[in-house]
Short mmCIF file of C-alpha atoms in Angstrom, two decimals:
data_model
loop_
_atom_site.label_atom_id
_atom_site.label_comp_id
_atom_site.label_asym_id
_atom_site.label_seq_id
_atom_site.Cartn_x
_atom_site.Cartn_y
_atom_site.Cartn_z
CA UNK A 1 8.43 7.37 34.90
CA UNK A 2 11.73 8.22 33.60
CA UNK A 3 14.08 10.75 33.84
CA UNK A 4 17.88 11.74 32.46
CA UNK A 5 20.67 12.43 34.52
CA UNK A 6 22.08 15.49 34.36
CA UNK A 7 25.41 14.26 32.49
CA UNK A 8 23.37 12.35 30.05
CA UNK A 9 25.25 9.20 31.21
CA UNK A 10 22.34 7.01 32.96
CA UNK A 11 19.02 7.25 33.00
CA UNK A 12 16.49 6.10 36.08
CA UNK A 13 12.88 4.17 36.02
CA UNK A 14 11.04 4.18 39.06
CA UNK A 15 8.26 1.09 38.85
CA UNK A 16 6.93 -1.54 41.79
CA UNK A 17 8.43 -0.40 44.58
CA UNK A 18 12.12 0.40 43.33
CA UNK A 19 13.98 3.28 41.31
CA UNK A 20 16.51 1.76 39.22
CA UNK A 21 19.26 3.47 37.83
CA UNK A 22 20.97 2.35 33.78
CA UNK A 23 24.01 3.34 32.31
CA UNK A 24 23.50 4.67 28.60
CA UNK A 25 24.83 3.43 26.12
CA UNK A 26 25.35 -0.51 27.23
CA UNK A 27 21.38 -0.47 29.27
CA UNK A 28 23.34 -2.11 32.24
CA UNK A 29 21.69 -1.85 35.85
CA UNK A 30 23.64 -0.06 37.89
CA UNK A 31 21.92 0.73 41.24
CA UNK A 32 18.39 0.72 43.02
CA UNK A 33 16.69 2.21 46.09
CA UNK A 34 13.60 0.72 47.63
CA UNK A 35 10.52 3.52 48.12
CA UNK A 36 10.98 5.41 51.06
CA UNK A 37 7.66 5.89 51.83
CA UNK A 38 4.26 4.43 51.30
CA UNK A 39 3.26 3.74 47.68
CA UNK A 40 5.31 4.97 44.48
CA UNK A 41 6.78 8.84 43.64
CA UNK A 42 4.66 10.99 42.33
CA UNK A 43 8.37 12.50 40.49
CA UNK A 44 11.71 11.94 40.09
CA UNK A 45 14.29 14.65 39.11
CA UNK A 46 16.98 16.35 39.33
CA UNK A 47 19.90 19.93 38.67
CA UNK A 48 20.50 20.06 34.90
CA UNK A 49 24.22 20.92 35.87
CA UNK A 50 24.53 17.72 39.03
CA UNK A 51 23.42 17.75 42.63
CA UNK A 52 20.85 16.22 44.52
CA UNK A 53 18.11 13.96 43.16
CA UNK A 54 14.74 14.90 44.56
CA UNK A 55 12.08 11.78 44.90
CA UNK A 56 8.70 13.54 45.32
CA UNK A 57 6.36 11.62 47.58
CA UNK A 58 2.48 12.88 47.99
CA UNK A 59 3.70 14.52 51.30
CA UNK A 60 7.28 14.03 51.33
CA UNK A 61 10.62 14.99 49.16
CA UNK A 62 13.67 12.98 49.63
CA UNK A 63 17.01 14.35 48.57
CA UNK A 64 19.60 11.96 47.04
CA UNK A 65 23.16 11.98 45.56
CA UNK A 66 23.79 12.04 42.33
CA UNK A 67 24.96 7.97 42.60
CA UNK A 68 21.67 6.97 44.29
CA UNK A 69 24.02 6.21 47.09
CA UNK A 70 23.18 8.04 50.04
CA UNK A 71 20.04 10.30 51.38
CA UNK A 72 21.06 13.88 51.98
CA UNK A 73 17.73 14.35 53.80
CA UNK A 74 14.06 15.49 53.31
CA UNK A 75 12.07 18.22 52.34
CA UNK A 76 8.95 18.69 54.46
CA UNK A 77 6.13 19.26 51.56
CA UNK A 78 4.16 18.07 48.71
CA UNK A 79 2.73 18.78 45.39
CA UNK A 80 2.18 17.20 42.04
CA UNK A 81 4.45 19.55 39.93
CA UNK A 82 8.17 20.13 40.64
CA UNK A 83 10.98 22.28 39.50
CA UNK A 84 15.31 22.77 39.48
CA UNK A 85 15.88 26.35 39.00
CA UNK A 86 18.59 25.18 36.26
CA UNK A 87 21.93 24.45 37.43
CA UNK A 88 21.06 26.33 40.70
CA UNK A 89 20.05 24.11 43.64
CA UNK A 90 16.72 25.43 44.43
CA UNK A 91 13.26 22.86 43.84
CA UNK A 92 10.03 24.36 43.67
CA UNK A 93 7.16 22.41 44.56
CA UNK A 94 3.52 22.67 44.03
CA UNK A 95 -0.22 20.71 43.93
CA UNK A 96 -2.86 20.70 41.63
CA UNK A 97 -5.28 19.14 44.41
CA UNK A 98 -6.95 22.38 45.87
CA UNK A 99 -8.55 25.80 44.00
CA UNK A 100 -5.62 27.53 45.59
CA UNK A 101 -1.80 26.15 44.76
CA UNK A 102 0.20 26.73 47.16
CA UNK A 103 4.22 27.37 45.63
CA UNK A 104 7.16 26.26 48.00
CA UNK A 105 10.48 26.52 47.66
CA UNK A 106 13.91 25.30 49.02
CA UNK A 107 17.45 25.63 49.32
CA UNK A 108 18.06 22.04 48.59
CA UNK A 109 22.09 22.31 49.56
CA UNK A 110 20.56 23.65 53.55
CA UNK A 111 16.71 22.07 52.81
CA UNK A 112 15.99 25.72 54.45
CA UNK A 113 12.10 26.76 52.43
CA UNK A 114 12.86 30.12 50.74
CA UNK A 115 9.98 31.43 49.36
CA UNK A 116 6.34 30.66 49.77
CA UNK A 117 3.57 31.67 47.09
CA UNK A 118 -0.23 31.31 46.22
CA UNK A 119 -2.33 31.42 43.77
CA UNK A 120 -5.78 30.41 42.66
CA UNK A 121 -5.69 27.80 40.46
CA UNK A 122 -4.95 24.43 39.76
CA UNK A 123 -1.27 24.33 38.88
CA UNK A 124 -0.42 21.02 36.75
CA UNK A 125 3.11 21.69 35.43
CA UNK A 126 6.13 24.49 36.58
CA UNK A 127 9.64 25.27 34.90
CA UNK A 128 11.90 28.05 35.96
CA UNK A 129 13.40 30.14 33.02
CA UNK A 130 16.51 29.37 31.80
CA UNK A 131 19.54 31.35 34.10
CA UNK A 132 16.33 33.06 35.80
CA UNK A 133 14.76 33.35 39.18
CA UNK A 134 11.26 33.10 37.61
CA UNK A 135 9.02 30.01 37.37
CA UNK A 136 6.79 29.28 34.47
CA UNK A 137 3.08 27.77 35.89
CA UNK A 138 0.48 25.60 34.38
CA UNK A 139 -2.58 26.77 35.78
CA UNK A 140 -5.05 25.86 33.71
CA UNK A 141 -5.34 27.78 30.67
CA UNK A 142 -3.19 30.63 31.77
CA UNK A 143 0.64 30.12 31.64
CA UNK A 144 1.97 32.06 34.64
CA UNK A 145 5.23 33.68 35.58
CA UNK A 146 6.18 34.37 39.03
CA UNK A 147 9.19 35.36 40.79
CA UNK A 148 10.33 33.74 43.52
CA UNK A 149 12.89 36.54 44.81
CA UNK A 150 9.69 38.92 44.90
CA UNK A 151 7.29 36.12 45.67
CA UNK A 152 5.00 37.99 43.04
CA UNK A 153 3.41 37.09 39.88
CA UNK A 154 4.72 39.00 36.57
CA UNK A 155 2.90 37.57 33.96
CA UNK A 156 -0.44 35.96 32.58
CA UNK A 157 -0.22 34.63 29.31
CA UNK A 158 -3.64 33.03 27.99
CA UNK A 159 -4.10 30.28 25.65
CA UNK A 160 -6.82 27.86 24.13
CA UNK A 161 -6.92 25.05 26.18
CA UNK A 162 -5.62 23.55 29.72
CA UNK A 163 -2.10 23.57 30.00
CA UNK A 164 -0.14 20.02 31.06
CA UNK A 165 3.41 20.65 30.25
CA UNK A 166 5.82 23.60 29.88
CA UNK A 167 9.09 23.99 28.29
CA UNK A 168 12.27 26.04 27.48
CA UNK A 169 14.74 25.91 24.36
CA UNK A 170 17.16 27.81 23.72
CA UNK A 171 15.51 30.92 23.76
CA UNK A 172 15.10 31.74 26.82
CA UNK A 173 12.18 34.68 26.28
CA UNK A 174 9.69 32.03 24.88
CA UNK A 175 7.74 29.64 26.53
CA UNK A 176 6.46 26.14 24.70
CA UNK A 177 3.90 23.97 26.24
CA UNK A 178 1.11 21.68 25.80
CA UNK A 179 -2.54 21.70 25.66
CA UNK A 180 -3.51 19.05 23.45
CA UNK A 181 -1.57 21.21 20.72
CA UNK A 182 2.17 22.07 21.25
CA UNK A 183 1.82 26.44 21.53
CA UNK A 184 4.58 28.85 22.27
CA UNK A 185 4.81 32.53 23.51
CA UNK A 186 6.80 34.82 23.03
CA UNK A 187 7.46 36.57 26.82
CA UNK A 188 8.15 39.81 25.29
CA UNK A 189 5.25 39.78 23.07
CA UNK A 190 2.34 37.64 24.63
CA UNK A 191 -0.21 38.44 22.06
CA UNK A 192 1.40 36.39 19.31
CA UNK A 193 1.11 33.33 20.77
CA UNK A 194 0.66 30.68 18.23
CA UNK A 195 -0.10 26.94 17.93
CA UNK A 196 3.89 25.10 16.65
CA UNK A 197 1.30 21.64 15.99
CA UNK A 198 -1.52 19.84 16.12
CA UNK A 199 -0.04 16.04 16.75
CA UNK A 200 -2.71 13.09 16.20
CA UNK A 201 -3.34 12.22 19.79
CA UNK A 202 -2.67 13.76 23.36
CA UNK A 203 0.70 14.10 24.47
CA UNK A 204 1.96 13.93 27.71
CA UNK A 205 5.70 14.79 27.31
CA UNK A 206 8.09 17.68 25.37
CA UNK A 207 11.62 17.21 25.77
CA UNK A 208 14.62 19.72 24.37
CA UNK A 209 17.72 19.14 23.34
CA UNK A 210 20.12 20.81 25.47
CA UNK A 211 21.20 23.17 22.48
CA UNK A 212 16.91 24.29 21.95
CA UNK A 213 17.48 22.70 18.23
CA UNK A 214 15.67 19.09 19.13
CA UNK A 215 12.15 18.47 20.58
CA UNK A 216 11.07 15.38 21.92
CA UNK A 217 7.20 15.01 21.94
CA UNK A 218 5.56 11.49 23.54
CA UNK A 219 1.93 10.64 23.32
CA UNK A 220 -0.58 7.89 22.29
CA UNK A 221 0.70 7.97 18.62
CA UNK A 222 4.09 7.90 19.57
CA UNK A 223 7.62 9.63 19.96
CA UNK A 224 7.56 12.51 17.20
CA UNK A 225 11.43 14.83 16.62
CA UNK A 226 11.71 17.78 15.46
CA UNK A 227 13.77 20.24 14.58
CA UNK A 228 12.34 23.68 16.35
CA UNK A 229 14.53 26.14 14.02
CA UNK A 230 11.91 25.54 11.11
CA UNK A 231 9.59 23.55 12.43
CA UNK A 232 9.91 20.24 10.99
CA UNK A 233 8.82 16.79 11.91
CA UNK A 234 11.99 14.85 11.45
CA UNK A 235 11.07 11.06 12.33
CA UNK A 236 8.19 8.90 14.05
CA UNK A 237 8.66 6.18 16.68
CA UNK A 238 6.13 3.68 17.58
CA UNK A 239 5.94 1.51 20.43
CA UNK A 240 6.39 -1.81 20.73
CA UNK A 241 3.30 -3.58 20.78
CA UNK A 242 3.74 -5.25 23.66
CA UNK A 243 3.50 -1.54 25.38
CA UNK A 244 0.18 -0.40 26.51
CA UNK A 245 -0.39 3.02 27.18
CA UNK A 246 -0.59 4.84 30.61
CA UNK A 247 -4.09 6.34 31.63
CA UNK A 248 -2.52 9.32 33.29
CA UNK A 249 -0.44 11.92 32.17
CA UNK A 250 2.74 12.03 32.71
CA UNK A 251 3.16 8.18 32.01
CA UNK A 252 3.95 8.53 28.99
CA UNK A 253 7.53 10.15 28.66
CA UNK A 254 10.50 10.17 26.22
CA UNK A 255 14.02 12.12 25.66
CA UNK A 256 16.94 11.97 23.49
CA UNK A 257 20.27 10.93 25.53
CA UNK A 258 23.51 13.17 25.77
CA UNK A 259 25.18 12.45 22.04
CA UNK A 260 21.80 12.76 20.81
CA UNK A 261 21.84 9.64 19.11
CA UNK A 262 18.72 7.40 20.76
CA UNK A 263 15.60 7.87 22.19
CA UNK A 264 14.73 6.41 25.40
CA UNK A 265 11.09 6.43 26.38
CA UNK A 266 8.59 4.85 28.85
CA UNK A 267 5.47 4.06 27.70
CA UNK A 268 2.75 2.87 30.24
CA UNK A 269 3.64 1.63 34.17
CA UNK A 270 5.25 -1.21 33.97
CA UNK A 271 9.39 -1.44 34.05
CA UNK A 272 9.43 -1.36 29.68
CA UNK A 273 12.03 0.83 28.58
CA UNK A 274 12.32 1.35 25.01
CA UNK A 275 15.28 2.68 22.67
CA UNK A 276 15.48 3.91 19.92
CA UNK A 277 18.36 4.61 17.14
CA UNK A 278 18.28 7.96 16.26
CA UNK A 279 19.98 7.63 12.34
CA UNK A 280 20.54 11.29 11.62
CA UNK A 281 20.25 14.29 13.86
CA UNK A 282 21.47 17.31 11.13
CA UNK A 283 19.36 20.32 10.35
CA UNK A 284 16.67 18.97 7.78
CA UNK A 285 17.27 20.35 3.56
#
C-alpha cells in the first residue's frame, strides 16, 4: 500500500505491522507507527490540501495528524472504499461486503457523522467530484453520482464491465474509470462514454497529476505514463524482477511525485518501493 502526502514531499507505505513515512526526494525514513488494530489497514489516505490522515481498518478508522505523530481520534465505521472531499475535511466510507452498501460521511475535524446513504449493490471505489459535495461510486458496472447534501442519487452511468477505480482529471465534469480498460464519461452527456485505452493485462491504479494532464496507470504489466490531452502513451516502466505481483486489486499502486520528476510505485504485498526518474513530462510532439 502506498499514498503520497498532501504537500507531495513524503510517501507513506504500509506493510507487516507498521506504517512508515519516507521523504521525497532523499527517500529517508522519517517516522513509523505500529498498527493500532488487529491486522493491516485497508486504506490510508489524506486531504489534498493537508489535514487529518485516515487509517482505515475493517471495523474502525483512526485519524492522525499530517506527520503521523499524534492520533487525533477515531471514527466508528468500516468499509473497503474511502474518499476525502478534496480540500474539505469530509471523509466518506463504503463497503463492498454485501448486496446493499451503507455509505457514511463524517466531518473529521469534529468526528461528526453528517450523512448516511444506502445503495443496492457492492461499491468497490469512490471519489468526490472536484470542489463539489457530489460523490462518484463504482457499483458493479455502474458509476453512480450521489449528492451527500441531499442524500440522493443524481445520476447513473452504465459501463461495459465492473468498475474497480474512479478518478477525475482537470475537467470536473469528466470521470475516468478502470474496468479492464480505461474508460471516460462526460457527466453532462453520459451517452458519450468511451474507451480511452485498453492496456495489456489488468490495471489496479489510476493517478492523475495535479493539473490533470498526466495519468499514471499501474498493473501487472508495469507502469504507464500518459499525456491525456492527446491520449498519448509517453513512457512504460517495468517492475524489477525481484518484485512479485500482488494478487489483490489495490496492492499495485503508482503515482507521480509533486515535482513530476519521479514515479513511485509499490508492486505486491512486500515492503519494496520502486522509484523511476521521469526524463520528460512535457507535451509530446
